[in-house]
Short mmCIF file of C-alpha atoms in Angstrom, two decimals:
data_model
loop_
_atom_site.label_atom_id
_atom_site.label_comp_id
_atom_site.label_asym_id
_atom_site.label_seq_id
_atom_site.Cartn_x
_atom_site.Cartn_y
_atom_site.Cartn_z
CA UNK A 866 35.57 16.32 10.08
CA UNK A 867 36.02 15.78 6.09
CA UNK A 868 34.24 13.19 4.73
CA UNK A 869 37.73 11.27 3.69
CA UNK A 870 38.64 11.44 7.22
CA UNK A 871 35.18 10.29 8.35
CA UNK A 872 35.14 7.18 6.05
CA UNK A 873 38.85 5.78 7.47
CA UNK A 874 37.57 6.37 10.75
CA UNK A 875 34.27 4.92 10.60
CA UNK A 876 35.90 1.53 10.63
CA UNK A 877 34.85 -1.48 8.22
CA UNK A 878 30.92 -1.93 9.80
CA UNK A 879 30.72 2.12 9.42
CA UNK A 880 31.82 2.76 6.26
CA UNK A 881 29.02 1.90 4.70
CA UNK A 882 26.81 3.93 6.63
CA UNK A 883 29.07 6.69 5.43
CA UNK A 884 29.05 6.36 2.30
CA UNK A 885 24.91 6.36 2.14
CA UNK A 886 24.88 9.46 4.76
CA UNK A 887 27.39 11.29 1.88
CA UNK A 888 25.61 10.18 -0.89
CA UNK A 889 22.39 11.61 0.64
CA UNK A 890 24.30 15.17 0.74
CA UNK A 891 25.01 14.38 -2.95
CA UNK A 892 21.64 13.81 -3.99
CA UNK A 893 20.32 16.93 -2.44
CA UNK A 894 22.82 18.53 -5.50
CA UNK A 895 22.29 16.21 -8.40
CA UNK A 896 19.45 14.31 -7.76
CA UNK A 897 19.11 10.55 -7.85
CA UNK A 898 21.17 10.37 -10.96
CA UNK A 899 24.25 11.48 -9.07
CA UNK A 900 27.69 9.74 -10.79
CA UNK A 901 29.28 7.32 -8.34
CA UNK A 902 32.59 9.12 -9.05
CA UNK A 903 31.15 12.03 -7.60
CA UNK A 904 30.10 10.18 -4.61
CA UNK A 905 33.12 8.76 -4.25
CA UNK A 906 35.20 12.12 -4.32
CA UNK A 907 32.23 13.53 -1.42
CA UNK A 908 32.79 10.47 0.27
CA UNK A 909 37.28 10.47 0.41
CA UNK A 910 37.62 7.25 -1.07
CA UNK A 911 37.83 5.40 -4.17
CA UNK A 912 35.38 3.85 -6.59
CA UNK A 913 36.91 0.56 -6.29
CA UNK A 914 36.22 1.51 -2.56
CA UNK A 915 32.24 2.59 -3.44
CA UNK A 916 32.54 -0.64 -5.46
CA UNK A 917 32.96 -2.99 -2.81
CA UNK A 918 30.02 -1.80 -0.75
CA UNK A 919 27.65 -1.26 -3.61
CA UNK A 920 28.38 -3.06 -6.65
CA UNK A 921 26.19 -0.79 -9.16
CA UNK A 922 24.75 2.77 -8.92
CA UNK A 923 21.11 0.81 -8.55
CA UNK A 924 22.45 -0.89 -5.28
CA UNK A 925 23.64 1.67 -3.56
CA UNK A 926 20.43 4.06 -4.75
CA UNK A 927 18.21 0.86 -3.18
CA UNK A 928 20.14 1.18 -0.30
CA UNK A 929 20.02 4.86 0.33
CA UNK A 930 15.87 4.13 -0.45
CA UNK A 931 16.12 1.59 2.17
CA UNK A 932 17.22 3.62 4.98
CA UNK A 933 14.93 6.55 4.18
CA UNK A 934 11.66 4.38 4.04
CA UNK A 935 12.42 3.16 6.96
CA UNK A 936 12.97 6.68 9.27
CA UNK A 937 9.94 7.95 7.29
CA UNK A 938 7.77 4.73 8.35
CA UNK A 939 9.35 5.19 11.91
CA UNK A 940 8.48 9.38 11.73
CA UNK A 941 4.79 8.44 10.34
CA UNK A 942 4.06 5.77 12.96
CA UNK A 943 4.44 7.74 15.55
CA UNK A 944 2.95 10.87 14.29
CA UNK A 945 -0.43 8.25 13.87
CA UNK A 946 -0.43 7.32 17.28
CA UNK A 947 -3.28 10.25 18.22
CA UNK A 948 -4.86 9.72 15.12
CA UNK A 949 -8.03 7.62 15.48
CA UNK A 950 -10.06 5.30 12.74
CA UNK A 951 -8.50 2.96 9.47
CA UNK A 952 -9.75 5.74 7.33
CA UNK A 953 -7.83 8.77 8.82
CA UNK A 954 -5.14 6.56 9.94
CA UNK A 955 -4.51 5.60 6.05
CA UNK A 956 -5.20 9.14 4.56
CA UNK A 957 -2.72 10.84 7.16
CA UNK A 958 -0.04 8.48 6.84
CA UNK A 959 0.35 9.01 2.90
CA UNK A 960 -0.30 12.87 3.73
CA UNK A 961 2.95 12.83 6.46
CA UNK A 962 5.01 10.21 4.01
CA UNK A 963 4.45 13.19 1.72
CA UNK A 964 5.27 15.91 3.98
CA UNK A 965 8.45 13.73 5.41
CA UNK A 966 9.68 13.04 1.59
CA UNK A 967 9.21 16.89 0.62
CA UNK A 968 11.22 17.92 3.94
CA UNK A 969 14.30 15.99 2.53
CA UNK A 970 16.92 18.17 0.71
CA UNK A 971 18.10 14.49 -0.94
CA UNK A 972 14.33 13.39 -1.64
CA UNK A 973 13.14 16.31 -2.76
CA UNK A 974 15.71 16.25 -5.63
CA UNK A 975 14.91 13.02 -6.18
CA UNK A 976 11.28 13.57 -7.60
CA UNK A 977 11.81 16.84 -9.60
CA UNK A 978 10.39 16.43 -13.30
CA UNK A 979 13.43 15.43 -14.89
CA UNK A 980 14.78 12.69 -12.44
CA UNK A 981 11.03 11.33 -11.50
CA UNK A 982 10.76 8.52 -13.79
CA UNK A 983 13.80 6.75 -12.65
CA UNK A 984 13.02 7.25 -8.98
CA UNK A 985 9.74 5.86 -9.30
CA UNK A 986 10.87 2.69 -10.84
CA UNK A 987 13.19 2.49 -8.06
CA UNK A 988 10.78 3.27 -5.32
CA UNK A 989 8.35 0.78 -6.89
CA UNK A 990 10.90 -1.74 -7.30
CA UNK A 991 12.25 -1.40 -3.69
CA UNK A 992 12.22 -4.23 -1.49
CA UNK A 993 11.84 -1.79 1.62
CA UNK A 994 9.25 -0.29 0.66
CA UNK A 995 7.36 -3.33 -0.67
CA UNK A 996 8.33 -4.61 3.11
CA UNK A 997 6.60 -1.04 4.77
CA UNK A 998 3.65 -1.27 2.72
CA UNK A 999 2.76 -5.03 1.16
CA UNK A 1000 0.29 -5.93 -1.04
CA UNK A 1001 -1.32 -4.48 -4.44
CA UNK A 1002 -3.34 -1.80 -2.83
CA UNK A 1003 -0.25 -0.66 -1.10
CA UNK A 1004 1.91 -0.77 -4.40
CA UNK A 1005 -0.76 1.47 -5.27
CA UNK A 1006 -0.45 4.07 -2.59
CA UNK A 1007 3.17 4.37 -3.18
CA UNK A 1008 2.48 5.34 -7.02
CA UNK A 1009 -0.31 8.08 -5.50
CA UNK A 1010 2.59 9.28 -3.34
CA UNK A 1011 5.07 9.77 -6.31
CA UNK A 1012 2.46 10.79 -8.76
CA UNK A 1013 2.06 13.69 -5.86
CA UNK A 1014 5.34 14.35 -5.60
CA UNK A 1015 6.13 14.66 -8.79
CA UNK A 1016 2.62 17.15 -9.86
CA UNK A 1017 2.00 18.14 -6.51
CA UNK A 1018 -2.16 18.56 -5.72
CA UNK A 1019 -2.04 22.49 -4.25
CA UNK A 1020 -2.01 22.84 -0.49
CA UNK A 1021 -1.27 19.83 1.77
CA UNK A 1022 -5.66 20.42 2.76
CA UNK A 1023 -6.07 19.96 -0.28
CA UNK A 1024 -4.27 17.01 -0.91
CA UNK A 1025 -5.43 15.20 1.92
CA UNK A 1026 -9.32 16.31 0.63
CA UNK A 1027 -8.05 14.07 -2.86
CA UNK A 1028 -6.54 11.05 -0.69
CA UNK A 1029 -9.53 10.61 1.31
CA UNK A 1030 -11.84 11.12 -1.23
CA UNK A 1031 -10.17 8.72 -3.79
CA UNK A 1032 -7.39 6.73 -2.26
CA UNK A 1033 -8.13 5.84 1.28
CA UNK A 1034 -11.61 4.08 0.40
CA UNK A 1035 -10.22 2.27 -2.67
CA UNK A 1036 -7.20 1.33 -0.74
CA UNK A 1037 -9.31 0.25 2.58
CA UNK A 1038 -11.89 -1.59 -0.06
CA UNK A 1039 -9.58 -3.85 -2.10
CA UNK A 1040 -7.72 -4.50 1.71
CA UNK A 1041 -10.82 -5.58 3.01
CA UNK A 1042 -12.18 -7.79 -0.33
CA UNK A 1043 -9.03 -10.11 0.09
CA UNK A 1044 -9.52 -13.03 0.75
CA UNK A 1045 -7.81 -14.45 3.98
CA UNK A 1046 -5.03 -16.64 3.99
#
């Protein structure tokens, strides 16, 4: 099915959905910086048509971060469930948000050296991600995870050695010297 054909058929509710899955495939080529006309021309349709689902290149980048946090937070919560303790819970769950980003074509684009800066802003600036992982020490982890993506610490042993060494105690520490509400 072409993508053209695939947007008039999704119907109103679905092209949306379209759009993001074709701007994904366009990321995985240009990175996060990807023109909306070329989106547009991947996707069959106009940019007055982009336009009126996502009314900048920011919105429809936040919405495209949207849906990926939240099948990465669905793929890490259940890879936790065998995974006993707050401690190794936290370091393995920034370990497989790390493996899950890196196993992305789109993603993986996303964070090379000369498109990182803008897609940390917009990962640190994203609502669905603030809404997976609340809270300072959280905003925290998610700049570990990009600083990781973008200068990548060796071997995924190794990594996970650094992030429960240095992250996971800090992290668990300021979590725990909150007050309650």
């Amino acid at each position: 099915m072409t993508a053209q054909r695939g947007i008039r058929e999704a119907g109103r509710s679905g092209v949306r959905d379209r759009i993001l899955e074709v701007a994904g495939e366009v990321f995985a080529v240009q990175g996060a910086d990807a023109a909306m006309s070329d989106i547009a021309a991947a996707a069959g349709c106009s940019r007055a048509t982009l336009y009126r689902y996502f009314d900048s290149r920011r919105s429809l980048q936040l919405a495209y971060i949207a849906i990926v946090a939240k099948r990465i937070s669905v793929d890490v919560r259940a890879a936790l469930r065998t995974v006993e303790g707050r401690e190794a819970k936290l370091t393995e769950s920034i370990v497989l948000a790390l493996r899950e980003v890196r196993a992305d074509p789109a993603l993986r684009a996303w964070f090379a050296p000369s498109g990182a800066g803008a897609t940390s802003e917009l990962a640190l600036s994203s609502e669905a991600i603030a809404a997976i992982a609340p809270g300072d020490a959280m905003a925290w982890v998610v700049r570990v995870i990009v600083s990781l993506l973008v200068v990548p610490g060796g071997s995924e042993d190794s990594e996970r050695a650094l992030i429960a060494r240095f992250v996971t105690p800090s992290v668990l520490r300021d979590v725990h010297d909150q007050p309650s509400t």
